[in-house]
Short mmCIF file of N, CA and C in Angstrom, two decimals:
data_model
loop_
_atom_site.label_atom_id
_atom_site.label_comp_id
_atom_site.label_asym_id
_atom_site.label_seq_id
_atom_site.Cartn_x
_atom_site.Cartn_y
_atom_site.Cartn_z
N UNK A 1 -9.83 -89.08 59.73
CA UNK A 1 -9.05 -88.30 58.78
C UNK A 1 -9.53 -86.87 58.80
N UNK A 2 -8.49 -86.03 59.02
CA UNK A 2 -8.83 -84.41 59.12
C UNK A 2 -9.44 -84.25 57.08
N UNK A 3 -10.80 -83.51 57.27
CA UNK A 3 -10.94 -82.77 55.82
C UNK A 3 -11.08 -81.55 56.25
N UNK A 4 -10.50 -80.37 55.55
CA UNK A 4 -10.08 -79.05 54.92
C UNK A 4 -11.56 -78.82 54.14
N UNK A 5 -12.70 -78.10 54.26
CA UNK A 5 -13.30 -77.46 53.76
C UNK A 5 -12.99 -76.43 53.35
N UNK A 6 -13.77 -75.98 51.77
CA UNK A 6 -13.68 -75.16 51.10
C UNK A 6 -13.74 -73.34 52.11
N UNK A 7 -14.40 -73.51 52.87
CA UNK A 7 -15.04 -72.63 53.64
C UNK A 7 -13.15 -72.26 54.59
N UNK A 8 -12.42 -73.21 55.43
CA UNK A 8 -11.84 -73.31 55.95
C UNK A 8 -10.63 -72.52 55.56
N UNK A 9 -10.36 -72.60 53.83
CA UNK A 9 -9.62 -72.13 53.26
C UNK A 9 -9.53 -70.62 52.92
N UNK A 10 -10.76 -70.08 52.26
CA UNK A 10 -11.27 -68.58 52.57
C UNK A 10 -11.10 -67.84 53.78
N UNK A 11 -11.29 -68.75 54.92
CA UNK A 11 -10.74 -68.41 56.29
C UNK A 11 -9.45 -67.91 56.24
N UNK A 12 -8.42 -69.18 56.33
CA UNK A 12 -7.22 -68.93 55.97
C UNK A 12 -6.76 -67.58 55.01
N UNK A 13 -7.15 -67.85 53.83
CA UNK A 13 -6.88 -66.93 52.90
C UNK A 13 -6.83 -65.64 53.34
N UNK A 14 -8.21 -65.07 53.85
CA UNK A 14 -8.67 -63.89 54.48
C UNK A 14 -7.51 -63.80 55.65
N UNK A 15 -7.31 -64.35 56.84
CA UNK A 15 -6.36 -63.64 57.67
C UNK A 15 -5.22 -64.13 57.11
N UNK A 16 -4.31 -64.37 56.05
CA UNK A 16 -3.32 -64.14 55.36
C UNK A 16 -3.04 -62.52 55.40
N UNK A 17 -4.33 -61.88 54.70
CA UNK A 17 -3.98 -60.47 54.41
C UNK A 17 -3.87 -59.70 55.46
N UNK A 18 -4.76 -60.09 56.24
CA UNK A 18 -4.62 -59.02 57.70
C UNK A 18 -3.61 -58.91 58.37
N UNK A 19 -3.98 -58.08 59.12
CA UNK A 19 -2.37 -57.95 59.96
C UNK A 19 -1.76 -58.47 61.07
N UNK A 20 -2.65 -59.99 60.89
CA UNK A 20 -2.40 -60.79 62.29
C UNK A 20 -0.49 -61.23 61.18
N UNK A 21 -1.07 -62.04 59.70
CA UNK A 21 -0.23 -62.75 59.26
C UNK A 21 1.23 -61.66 59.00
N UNK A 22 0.47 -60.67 59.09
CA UNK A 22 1.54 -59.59 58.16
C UNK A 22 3.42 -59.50 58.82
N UNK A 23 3.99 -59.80 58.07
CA UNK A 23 5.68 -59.44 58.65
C UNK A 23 6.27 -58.08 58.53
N UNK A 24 5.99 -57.91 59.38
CA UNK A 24 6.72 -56.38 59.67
C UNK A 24 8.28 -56.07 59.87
N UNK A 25 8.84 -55.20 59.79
CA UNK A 25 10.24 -54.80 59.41
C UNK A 25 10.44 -55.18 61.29
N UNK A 26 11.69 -55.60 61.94
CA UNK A 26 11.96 -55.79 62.77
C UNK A 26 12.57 -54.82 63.53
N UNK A 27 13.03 -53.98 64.68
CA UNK A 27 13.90 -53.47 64.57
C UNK A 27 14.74 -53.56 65.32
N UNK A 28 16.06 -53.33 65.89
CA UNK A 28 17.31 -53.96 66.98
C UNK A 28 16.59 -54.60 68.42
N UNK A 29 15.33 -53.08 68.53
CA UNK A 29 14.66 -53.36 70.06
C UNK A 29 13.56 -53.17 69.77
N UNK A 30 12.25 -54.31 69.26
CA UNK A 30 10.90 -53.99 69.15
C UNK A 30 10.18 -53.34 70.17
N UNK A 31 11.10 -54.02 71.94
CA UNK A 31 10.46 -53.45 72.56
C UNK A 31 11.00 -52.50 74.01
N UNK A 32 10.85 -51.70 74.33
CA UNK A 32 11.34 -51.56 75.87
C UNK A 32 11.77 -52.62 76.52
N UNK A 33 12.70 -52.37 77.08
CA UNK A 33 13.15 -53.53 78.51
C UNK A 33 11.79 -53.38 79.54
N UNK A 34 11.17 -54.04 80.11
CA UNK A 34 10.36 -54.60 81.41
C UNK A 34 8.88 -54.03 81.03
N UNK A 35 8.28 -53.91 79.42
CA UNK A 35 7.31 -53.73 79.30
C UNK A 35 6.86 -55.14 78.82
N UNK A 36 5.66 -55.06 79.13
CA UNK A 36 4.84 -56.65 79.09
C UNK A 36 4.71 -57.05 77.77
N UNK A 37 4.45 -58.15 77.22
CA UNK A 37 4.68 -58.68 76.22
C UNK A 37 2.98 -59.41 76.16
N UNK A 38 2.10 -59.04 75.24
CA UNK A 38 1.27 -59.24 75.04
C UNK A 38 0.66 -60.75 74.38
N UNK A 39 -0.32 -61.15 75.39
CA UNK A 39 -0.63 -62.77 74.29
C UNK A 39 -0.31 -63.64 75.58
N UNK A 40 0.83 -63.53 76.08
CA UNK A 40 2.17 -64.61 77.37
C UNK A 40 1.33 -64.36 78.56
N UNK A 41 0.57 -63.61 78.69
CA UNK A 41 0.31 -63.68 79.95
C UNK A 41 -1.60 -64.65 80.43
N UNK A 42 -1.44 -65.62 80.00
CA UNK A 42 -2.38 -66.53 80.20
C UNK A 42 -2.76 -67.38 81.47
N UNK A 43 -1.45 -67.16 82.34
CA UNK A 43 -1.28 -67.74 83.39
C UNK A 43 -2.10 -67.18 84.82
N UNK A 44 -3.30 -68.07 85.19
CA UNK A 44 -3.54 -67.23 86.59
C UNK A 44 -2.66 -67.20 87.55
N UNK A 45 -2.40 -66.44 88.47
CA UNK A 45 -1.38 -65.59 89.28
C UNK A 45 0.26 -65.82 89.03
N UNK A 46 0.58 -65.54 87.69
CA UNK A 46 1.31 -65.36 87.73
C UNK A 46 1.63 -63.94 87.09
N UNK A 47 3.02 -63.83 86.71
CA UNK A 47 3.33 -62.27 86.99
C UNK A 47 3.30 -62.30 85.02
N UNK A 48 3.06 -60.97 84.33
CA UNK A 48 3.70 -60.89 83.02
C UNK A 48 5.02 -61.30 82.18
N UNK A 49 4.89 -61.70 81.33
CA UNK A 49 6.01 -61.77 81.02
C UNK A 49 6.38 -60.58 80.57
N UNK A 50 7.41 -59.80 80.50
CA UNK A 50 8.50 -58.50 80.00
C UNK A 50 9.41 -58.88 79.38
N UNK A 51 9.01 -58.12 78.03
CA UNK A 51 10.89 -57.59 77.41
C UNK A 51 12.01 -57.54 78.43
N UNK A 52 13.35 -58.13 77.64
CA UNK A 52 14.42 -57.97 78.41
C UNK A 52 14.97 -57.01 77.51
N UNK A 53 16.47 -56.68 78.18
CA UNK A 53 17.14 -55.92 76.83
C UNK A 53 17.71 -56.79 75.53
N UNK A 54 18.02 -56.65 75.03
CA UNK A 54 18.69 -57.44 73.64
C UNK A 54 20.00 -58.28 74.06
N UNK A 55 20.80 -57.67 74.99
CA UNK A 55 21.74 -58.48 75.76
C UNK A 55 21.13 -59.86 75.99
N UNK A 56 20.29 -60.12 76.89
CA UNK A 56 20.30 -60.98 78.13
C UNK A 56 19.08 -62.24 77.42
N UNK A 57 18.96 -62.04 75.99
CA UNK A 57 18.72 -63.00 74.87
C UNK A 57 20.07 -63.72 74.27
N UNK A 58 19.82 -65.12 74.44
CA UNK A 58 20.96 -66.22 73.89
C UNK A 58 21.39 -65.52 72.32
N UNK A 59 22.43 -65.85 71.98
CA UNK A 59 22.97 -65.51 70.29
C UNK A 59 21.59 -65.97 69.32
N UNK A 60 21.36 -66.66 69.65
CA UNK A 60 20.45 -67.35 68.52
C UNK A 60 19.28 -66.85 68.25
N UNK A 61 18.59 -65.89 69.09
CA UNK A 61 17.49 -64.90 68.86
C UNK A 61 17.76 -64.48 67.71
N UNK A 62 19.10 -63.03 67.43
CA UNK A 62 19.62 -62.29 66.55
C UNK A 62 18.88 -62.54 65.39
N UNK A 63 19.08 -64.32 65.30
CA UNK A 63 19.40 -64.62 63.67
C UNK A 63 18.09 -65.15 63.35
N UNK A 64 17.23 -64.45 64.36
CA UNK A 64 15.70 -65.32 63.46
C UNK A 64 15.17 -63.95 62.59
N UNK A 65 15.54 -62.74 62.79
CA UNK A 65 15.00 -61.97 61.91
C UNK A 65 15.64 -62.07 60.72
N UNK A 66 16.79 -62.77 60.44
CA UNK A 66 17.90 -62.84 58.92
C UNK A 66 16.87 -63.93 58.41
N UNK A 67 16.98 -63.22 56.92
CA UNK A 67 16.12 -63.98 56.08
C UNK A 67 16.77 -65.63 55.21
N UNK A 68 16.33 -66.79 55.47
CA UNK A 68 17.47 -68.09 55.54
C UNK A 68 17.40 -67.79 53.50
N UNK A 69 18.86 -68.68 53.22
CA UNK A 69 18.85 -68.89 52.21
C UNK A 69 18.36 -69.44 51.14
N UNK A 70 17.89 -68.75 49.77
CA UNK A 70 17.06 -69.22 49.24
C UNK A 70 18.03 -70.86 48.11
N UNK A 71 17.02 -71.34 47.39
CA UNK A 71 17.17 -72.41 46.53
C UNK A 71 18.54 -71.76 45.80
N UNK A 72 17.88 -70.84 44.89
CA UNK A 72 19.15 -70.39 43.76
C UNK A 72 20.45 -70.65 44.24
N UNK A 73 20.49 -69.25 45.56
CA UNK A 73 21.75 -69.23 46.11
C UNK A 73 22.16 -70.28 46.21
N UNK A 74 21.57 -71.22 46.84
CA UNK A 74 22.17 -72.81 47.57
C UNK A 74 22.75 -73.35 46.19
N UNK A 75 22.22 -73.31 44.70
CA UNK A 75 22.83 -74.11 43.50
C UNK A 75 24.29 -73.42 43.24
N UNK A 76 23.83 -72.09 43.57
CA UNK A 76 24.86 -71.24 42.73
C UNK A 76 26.50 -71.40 43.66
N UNK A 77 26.09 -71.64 44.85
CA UNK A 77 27.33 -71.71 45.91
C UNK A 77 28.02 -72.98 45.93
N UNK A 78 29.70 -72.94 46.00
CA UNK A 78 30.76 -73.88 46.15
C UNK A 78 30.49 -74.75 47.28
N UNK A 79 30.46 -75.89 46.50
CA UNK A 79 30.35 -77.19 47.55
C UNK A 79 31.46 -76.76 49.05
N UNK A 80 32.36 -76.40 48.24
CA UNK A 80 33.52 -76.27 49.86
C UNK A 80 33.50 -75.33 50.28
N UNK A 81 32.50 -73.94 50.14
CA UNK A 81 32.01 -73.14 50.87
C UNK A 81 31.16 -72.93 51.69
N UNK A 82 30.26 -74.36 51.54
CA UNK A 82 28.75 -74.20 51.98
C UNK A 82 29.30 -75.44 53.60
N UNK A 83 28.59 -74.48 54.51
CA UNK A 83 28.54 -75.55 55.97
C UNK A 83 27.50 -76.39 55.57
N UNK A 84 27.69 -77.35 57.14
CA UNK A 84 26.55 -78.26 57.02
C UNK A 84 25.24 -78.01 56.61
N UNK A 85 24.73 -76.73 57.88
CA UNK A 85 23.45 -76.29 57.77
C UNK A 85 23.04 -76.21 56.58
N UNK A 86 23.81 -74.99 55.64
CA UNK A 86 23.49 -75.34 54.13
C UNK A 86 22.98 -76.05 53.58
N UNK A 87 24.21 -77.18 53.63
CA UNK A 87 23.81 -78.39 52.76
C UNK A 87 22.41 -79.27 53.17
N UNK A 88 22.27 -79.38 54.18
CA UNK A 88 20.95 -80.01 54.93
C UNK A 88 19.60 -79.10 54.32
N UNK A 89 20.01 -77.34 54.06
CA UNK A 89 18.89 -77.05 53.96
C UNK A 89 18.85 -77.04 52.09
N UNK A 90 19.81 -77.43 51.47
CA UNK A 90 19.99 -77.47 50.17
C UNK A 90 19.03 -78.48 49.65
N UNK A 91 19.44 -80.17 50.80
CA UNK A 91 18.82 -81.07 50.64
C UNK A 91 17.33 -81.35 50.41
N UNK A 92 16.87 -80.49 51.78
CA UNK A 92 15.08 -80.19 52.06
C UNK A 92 14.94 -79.91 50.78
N UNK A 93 15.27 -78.31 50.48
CA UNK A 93 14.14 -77.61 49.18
C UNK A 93 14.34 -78.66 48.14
N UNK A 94 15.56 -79.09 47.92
CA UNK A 94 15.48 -79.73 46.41
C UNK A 94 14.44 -81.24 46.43
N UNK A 95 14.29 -82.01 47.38
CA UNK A 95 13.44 -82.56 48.18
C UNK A 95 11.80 -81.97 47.87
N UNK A 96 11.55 -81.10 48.68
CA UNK A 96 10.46 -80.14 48.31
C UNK A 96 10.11 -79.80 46.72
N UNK A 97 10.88 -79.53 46.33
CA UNK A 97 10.71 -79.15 44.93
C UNK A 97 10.26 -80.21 44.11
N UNK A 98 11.16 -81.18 44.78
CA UNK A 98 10.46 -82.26 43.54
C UNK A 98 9.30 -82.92 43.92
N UNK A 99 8.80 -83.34 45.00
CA UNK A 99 7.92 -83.41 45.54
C UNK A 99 6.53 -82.67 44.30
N UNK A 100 6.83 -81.62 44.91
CA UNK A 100 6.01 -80.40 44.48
C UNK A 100 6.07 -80.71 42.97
N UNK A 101 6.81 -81.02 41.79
CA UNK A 101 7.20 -81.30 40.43
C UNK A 101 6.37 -82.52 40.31
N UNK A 102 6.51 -83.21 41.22
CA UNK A 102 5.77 -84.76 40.97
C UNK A 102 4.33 -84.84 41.41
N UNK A 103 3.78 -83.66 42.30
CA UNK A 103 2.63 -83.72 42.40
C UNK A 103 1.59 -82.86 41.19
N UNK A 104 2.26 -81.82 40.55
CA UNK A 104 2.06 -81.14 39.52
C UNK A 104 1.69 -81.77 38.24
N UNK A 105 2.72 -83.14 38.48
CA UNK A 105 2.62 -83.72 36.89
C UNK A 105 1.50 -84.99 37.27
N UNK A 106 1.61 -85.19 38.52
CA UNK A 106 0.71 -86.23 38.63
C UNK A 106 -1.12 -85.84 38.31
N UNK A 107 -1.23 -84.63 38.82
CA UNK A 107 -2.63 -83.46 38.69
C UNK A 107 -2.74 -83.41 36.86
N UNK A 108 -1.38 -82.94 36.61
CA UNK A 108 -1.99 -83.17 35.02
C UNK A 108 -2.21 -84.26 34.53
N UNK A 109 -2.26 -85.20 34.51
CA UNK A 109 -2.63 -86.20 34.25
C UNK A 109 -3.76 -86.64 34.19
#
């Protein structure tokens, strides 16, 4: 069984703040086209990996910098407005939440 020391957590905690964890504002093109991409290149003889342009990334890149929908929204929105995805991710948090509600009340106890 994995145990989590006290020590382990301060760890954590501490590079929370730094600027490994930190989210930075994104912007259309973080980077040049065919400049190397730092971290990817672990491989002996092989070549760097490089930025492409923003083109020649699938649609689905785009949408990882959009921030997903929160709980509220998901209550506050029309059943016959909301797609699947929605609803699946409606399901999780409220899921989560109670989870989280039932472990709260169980601690007070």
């Amino acid at each position: 069984m994995y145990r989590v020391s006290r020590n382990s957590s301060q760890i954590w905690r501490r590079a929370a703040t730094t600027r490994f964890f930190s989210r930075a504002p994104v912007s259309p093109q973080a980077m040049k086209p065919g400049t190397p991409i730092p971290g990817l290149n672990f491989m002996k003889g092989k070549e760097p990996i490089v930025a492409l342009k923003r083109e020649e990334y699938p649609d689905w890149i785009n949408d990882l910098d959009k921030p997903k929908i929160t709980l509220a929204k998901l209550r506050r929105m029309p059943e016959e407005e909301a797609t699947d995805r929605d609803k699946m991710r409606y399901l999780k948090l409220t899921r989560r939440f109670k989870m989280k509600d039932n472990n709260s009340a169980a601690e007070a106890q």
